[in-house]
Amino acid sequence: MGARAPEQTLSGARPRGVWNVNGNLVVLGVALLVWGLLFLYLLRLERRIRDLEKR
Amino acid sequence: MILRLLLFLWIAAAMLGGFLWAPLVTALGGSTRVLYFHIPSAWITVLALGWSTLHSVQYLRTRRMAHDDHAAAAAELGVLFCIAAAVSGSLWAKAQWGSYWNWDPRETTIFFLLLIYGAYLALRSAIEGEEKRARLAAVYSVIAFVTVPFLIFVVPRLYATLHPSPILPQQGERGAMDPRIRICFLAMLVGFTALFFWILSLKVRLVRSERRALSESAAQS
């Protein structure tokens, strides 16, 4: 995950072809991860409640 | 299960769309994306508190505990989503206004709303006896909800605020949303609404199961 660094001159430090992490993609990744974990937690909770209701 | 998976994919797709497909608002830059989370959270706050009040009124009419379960669960979720809206709004304020908290009219009113409903939750936890708790909490909830339209819709319009207008401008009007931003935003609103009702049903079922287990153990002893 990442975006290609903007092309720069030799004196501008970053060599071509280096991949930098894009801040927006990091935020997107964290948001998707949090949503995935919350979803799994809710599914697990629902299964437990169903077991409790069956008892 | 299929509906749950659809909800997961729906919200994930709206997130991906918001980040990778929808453009940024020039004046807002990267903080544009906060709106996909902040406004749906604020919407769910109003929906949840309204739902809680509706069931409080129903409880006072019928005295059925099922309504109190809904009222309590919705108020808890309303406070949770209100905190999420306040935190995301605060992050947006830092990016746009340079400070996390400015006591802007909208920030001040959301703070009061949190205090009012925090007191509702404190009241519920302080009263012993199911019937008494349900009755007093229902009365408090009805009175508390009177402040919600005033705090959310009236006060921020009475005073000068830096907060963007809560009304969505139509296409062609000044400040109109890009259609791609509008699609992702509306998709998040729908997704959050479905998520709210899912969590609400889980919470209500859990409370009922606990009550049944308690009454069964009391009957055995």
Coordinates of C-alpha atoms in Angstrom, one line a residue:
Chain A
M1 CA 0.0 0.0 0.0
G2 CA 1.5 3.3 -0.9
A3 CA 1.9 6.0 -3.6
R4 CA 4.9 6.6 -5.8
A5 CA 7.0 9.5 -4.5
P6 CA 6.9 12.6 -6.7
E7 CA 9.8 12.8 -9.1
Q8 CA 12.6 14.9 -7.8
T9 CA 16.0 16.1 -8.9
L10 CA 19.1 14.5 -7.5
S11 CA 19.7 17.5 -5.2
G12 CA 16.1 17.1 -3.9
A13 CA 17.0 13.9 -2.0
R14 CA 14.3 11.3 -2.9
P15 CA 15.5 8.9 -5.6
R16 CA 13.1 7.8 -8.3
G17 CA 11.2 4.5 -7.8
V18 CA 11.0 4.8 -4.0
W19 CA 7.5 4.2 -2.6
N20 CA 6.3 6.4 0.2
V21 CA 3.4 5.6 2.5
N22 CA 0.6 8.0 1.7
G23 CA -1.1 9.4 4.8
N24 CA -4.6 9.1 3.4
L25 CA -4.1 5.4 2.6
V26 CA -2.9 4.8 6.1
V27 CA -6.1 6.4 7.5
L28 CA -8.1 4.3 5.1
G29 CA -6.3 1.1 6.1
V30 CA -6.8 1.9 9.8
A31 CA -10.5 2.7 9.2
L32 CA -11.1 -0.5 7.3
L33 CA -9.2 -2.5 10.0
V34 CA -11.3 -0.9 12.8
W35 CA -14.5 -1.6 10.9
G36 CA -13.5 -5.2 10.2
L37 CA -12.7 -5.8 13.9
L38 CA -15.9 -4.2 15.1
F39 CA -17.9 -6.3 12.6
L40 CA -16.2 -9.5 13.8
Y41 CA -16.9 -8.5 17.4
L42 CA -20.6 -7.9 16.7
L43 CA -20.9 -11.2 14.9
R44 CA -19.3 -13.0 17.8
L45 CA -21.5 -11.1 20.3
E46 CA -24.6 -12.1 18.3
R47 CA -23.6 -15.7 18.3
R48 CA -23.2 -15.6 22.1
I49 CA -26.5 -13.9 22.6
R50 CA -28.2 -16.6 20.4
D51 CA -26.6 -19.3 22.6
L52 CA -27.9 -17.5 25.7
E53 CA -31.4 -17.3 24.3
K54 CA -31.4 -21.0 23.4
R55 CA -30.5 -22.0 27.0
Chain B
M1 CA -26.0 -13.5 7.9
I2 CA -26.2 -12.4 4.3
L3 CA -27.6 -9.0 5.5
R4 CA -24.7 -8.6 7.9
L5 CA -22.2 -9.4 5.2
L6 CA -23.9 -6.9 2.9
L7 CA -23.7 -4.3 5.6
F8 CA -20.0 -5.0 6.0
L9 CA -19.3 -4.7 2.3
W10 CA -21.6 -1.6 2.0
I11 CA -19.7 0.4 4.6
A12 CA -16.3 -0.9 3.4
A13 CA -17.2 0.2 -0.2
A14 CA -18.4 3.6 1.0
M15 CA -15.1 4.1 2.8
L16 CA -13.1 3.0 -0.2
G17 CA -15.2 5.2 -2.4
G18 CA -14.7 8.2 -0.1
F19 CA -10.9 7.8 0.0
L20 CA -10.1 6.6 -3.5
W21 CA -13.0 7.7 -5.8
A22 CA -14.6 10.9 -4.5
P23 CA -12.6 14.1 -4.9
L24 CA -11.6 16.4 -2.1
V25 CA -13.3 19.7 -1.4
T26 CA -10.7 22.3 -2.4
A27 CA -11.2 24.5 0.7
L28 CA -11.1 21.5 3.1
G29 CA -8.3 19.3 1.6
G30 CA -7.8 16.0 3.3
S31 CA -10.1 16.9 6.1
T32 CA -13.0 16.5 3.6
R33 CA -13.0 12.8 4.6
V34 CA -14.1 13.5 8.1
L35 CA -17.6 14.3 6.8
Y36 CA -18.1 10.6 5.9
F37 CA -17.8 9.7 9.6
H38 CA -18.8 12.9 11.5
I39 CA -22.2 13.7 9.9
P40 CA -23.4 10.1 10.0
S41 CA -22.4 9.9 13.7
A42 CA -24.3 13.2 14.4
W43 CA -27.3 11.8 12.5
I44 CA -27.3 8.6 14.5
T45 CA -27.1 10.7 17.7
V46 CA -30.4 12.4 16.8
L47 CA -32.0 9.2 15.6
A48 CA -31.0 7.3 18.7
L49 CA -32.1 10.0 21.2
G50 CA -35.4 10.3 19.3
W51 CA -35.9 6.5 19.3
S52 CA -35.2 6.5 23.1
T53 CA -37.8 9.2 23.7
L54 CA -40.4 7.5 21.5
H55 CA -40.0 4.3 23.5
S56 CA -40.0 6.3 26.8
V57 CA -43.4 7.7 25.8
Q58 CA -44.6 4.2 24.9
Y59 CA -43.4 2.9 28.2
L60 CA -45.3 5.6 30.1
R61 CA -48.4 4.6 28.1
T62 CA -48.2 0.8 28.4
R63 CA -45.7 0.1 31.2
R64 CA -44.2 -2.7 29.2
M65 CA -40.5 -3.3 30.0
A66 CA -39.7 -4.0 26.4
H67 CA -40.1 -0.2 25.7
D68 CA -37.7 0.6 28.6
D69 CA -35.1 -1.8 27.2
H70 CA -35.3 0.0 23.8
A71 CA -35.2 3.5 25.5
A72 CA -32.1 2.6 27.6
A73 CA -30.2 0.9 24.8
A74 CA -30.9 3.7 22.3
A75 CA -29.8 6.4 24.8
E76 CA -26.5 4.6 25.4
L77 CA -25.9 4.3 21.7
G78 CA -26.9 8.0 21.3
V79 CA -24.3 9.1 23.8
L80 CA -21.7 6.8 22.2
F81 CA -22.3 8.2 18.7
C82 CA -22.4 11.8 20.1
I83 CA -18.9 11.2 21.5
A84 CA -17.8 9.9 18.1
A85 CA -19.3 13.0 16.4
A86 CA -17.6 15.3 19.0
V87 CA -14.2 13.6 18.6
S88 CA -14.3 13.6 14.8
G89 CA -15.5 17.2 14.7
S90 CA -12.7 18.1 17.1
L91 CA -10.1 16.6 14.8
W92 CA -11.7 18.4 11.8
A93 CA -11.6 21.7 13.8
K94 CA -7.9 21.2 14.5
A95 CA -7.2 20.8 10.8
Q96 CA -9.5 23.7 9.7
W97 CA -9.5 26.2 12.6
G98 CA -6.1 25.3 14.2
S99 CA -7.5 24.2 17.6
Y100 CA -9.3 21.1 18.8
W101 CA -11.9 23.0 20.8
N102 CA -13.1 26.5 20.3
W103 CA -16.4 26.7 22.2
D104 CA -18.1 27.4 18.9
P105 CA -21.9 27.4 19.3
R106 CA -22.1 23.9 17.8
E107 CA -19.4 22.5 20.0
T108 CA -21.0 24.1 23.1
T109 CA -24.4 22.6 22.3
I110 CA -23.0 19.1 21.7
F111 CA -21.2 19.4 25.1
F112 CA -24.5 20.3 26.8
L113 CA -26.2 17.4 25.0
L114 CA -23.5 15.0 26.4
L115 CA -24.1 16.4 29.9
I116 CA -27.9 16.0 29.7
Y117 CA -27.7 12.4 28.4
G118 CA -24.8 11.6 30.7
A119 CA -27.1 12.6 33.5
Y120 CA -29.8 10.3 32.1
L121 CA -27.4 7.3 32.2
A122 CA -26.3 8.3 35.7
L123 CA -29.9 8.5 36.8
R124 CA -30.6 5.0 35.5
S125 CA -27.6 3.5 37.2
A126 CA -28.5 5.3 40.5
I127 CA -32.0 3.9 40.9
E128 CA -32.7 0.4 42.3
G129 CA -35.9 -1.3 41.3
E130 CA -36.7 -2.0 37.7
E131 CA -40.2 -0.3 37.6
K132 CA -39.1 2.8 39.4
R133 CA -36.0 3.2 37.3
A134 CA -38.0 2.7 34.1
R135 CA -40.6 5.2 35.1
L136 CA -38.3 8.0 36.3
A137 CA -35.9 7.5 33.3
A138 CA -38.8 7.7 30.9
V139 CA -40.0 11.0 32.3
Y140 CA -36.4 12.4 32.3
S141 CA -35.9 11.2 28.7
V142 CA -39.1 12.9 27.5
I143 CA -38.0 16.2 29.1
A144 CA -34.4 15.8 27.9
F145 CA -35.4 15.3 24.3
V146 CA -37.2 18.7 24.3
T147 CA -33.7 20.2 24.4
V148 CA -32.4 18.2 21.4
P149 CA -34.0 20.2 18.6
F150 CA -33.2 23.4 20.4
L151 CA -29.5 22.5 21.0
I152 CA -28.9 21.0 17.6
F153 CA -31.0 23.0 15.2
V154 CA -32.0 26.3 16.9
V155 CA -29.0 27.6 19.0
P156 CA -26.3 27.1 16.2
R157 CA -28.5 29.3 13.9
L158 CA -29.0 32.0 16.5
Y159 CA -25.3 32.7 16.9
A160 CA -22.5 33.3 14.4
T161 CA -20.7 29.9 13.9
L162 CA -17.7 28.8 11.9
H163 CA -19.4 25.4 11.5
P164 CA -20.4 24.6 7.9
S165 CA -24.1 24.8 7.2
P166 CA -25.9 21.5 8.1
I167 CA -28.2 21.9 5.0
L168 CA -26.9 20.1 1.9
P169 CA -26.9 22.6 -1.0
Q170 CA -28.6 21.3 -4.2
Q171 CA -26.6 20.8 -7.4
G172 CA -25.9 24.2 -9.0
E173 CA -26.2 26.1 -5.7
R174 CA -23.1 27.6 -4.1
G175 CA -21.2 25.0 -2.0
A176 CA -23.0 22.1 -3.7
M177 CA -21.4 18.7 -3.1
D178 CA -19.6 16.9 -5.9
P179 CA -22.0 14.0 -6.9
R180 CA -19.3 11.4 -6.0
I181 CA -18.9 12.9 -2.5
R182 CA -22.7 12.9 -2.2
I183 CA -23.0 9.2 -3.2
C184 CA -20.3 8.1 -0.7
F185 CA -21.8 10.4 2.0
L186 CA -25.3 9.1 1.6
A187 CA -24.0 5.5 1.5
M188 CA -22.3 6.1 4.8
L189 CA -25.6 7.6 6.2
V190 CA -27.5 4.4 5.2
G191 CA -24.7 2.1 6.5
F192 CA -24.6 3.9 9.8
T193 CA -28.3 3.7 10.2
A194 CA -28.3 -0.1 9.6
L195 CA -25.4 -0.5 11.9
F196 CA -27.3 1.4 14.6
F197 CA -30.3 -0.8 14.4
W198 CA -28.2 -3.9 14.4
I199 CA -26.3 -2.9 17.6
L200 CA -29.6 -1.7 19.2
S201 CA -31.2 -5.1 18.6
L202 CA -28.1 -6.9 20.1
K203 CA -28.2 -4.7 23.2
V204 CA -32.0 -5.2 23.7
R205 CA -31.7 -9.0 23.3
L206 CA -28.8 -9.1 25.7
V207 CA -30.7 -7.1 28.4
R208 CA -33.8 -9.4 27.9
S209 CA -31.6 -12.6 28.2
E210 CA -30.0 -11.2 31.4
R211 CA -33.4 -10.4 32.9
R212 CA -34.7 -13.9 32.1
A213 CA -31.7 -15.5 33.6
L214 CA -32.0 -13.4 36.8
S215 CA -35.7 -14.2 37.2
E216 CA -35.0 -17.9 36.6
S217 CA -32.3 -18.0 39.2
A218 CA -34.5 -16.1 41.6
A219 CA -37.3 -18.6 41.1
Q220 CA -34.9 -21.5 41.7
S221 CA -33.6 -20.1 45.0

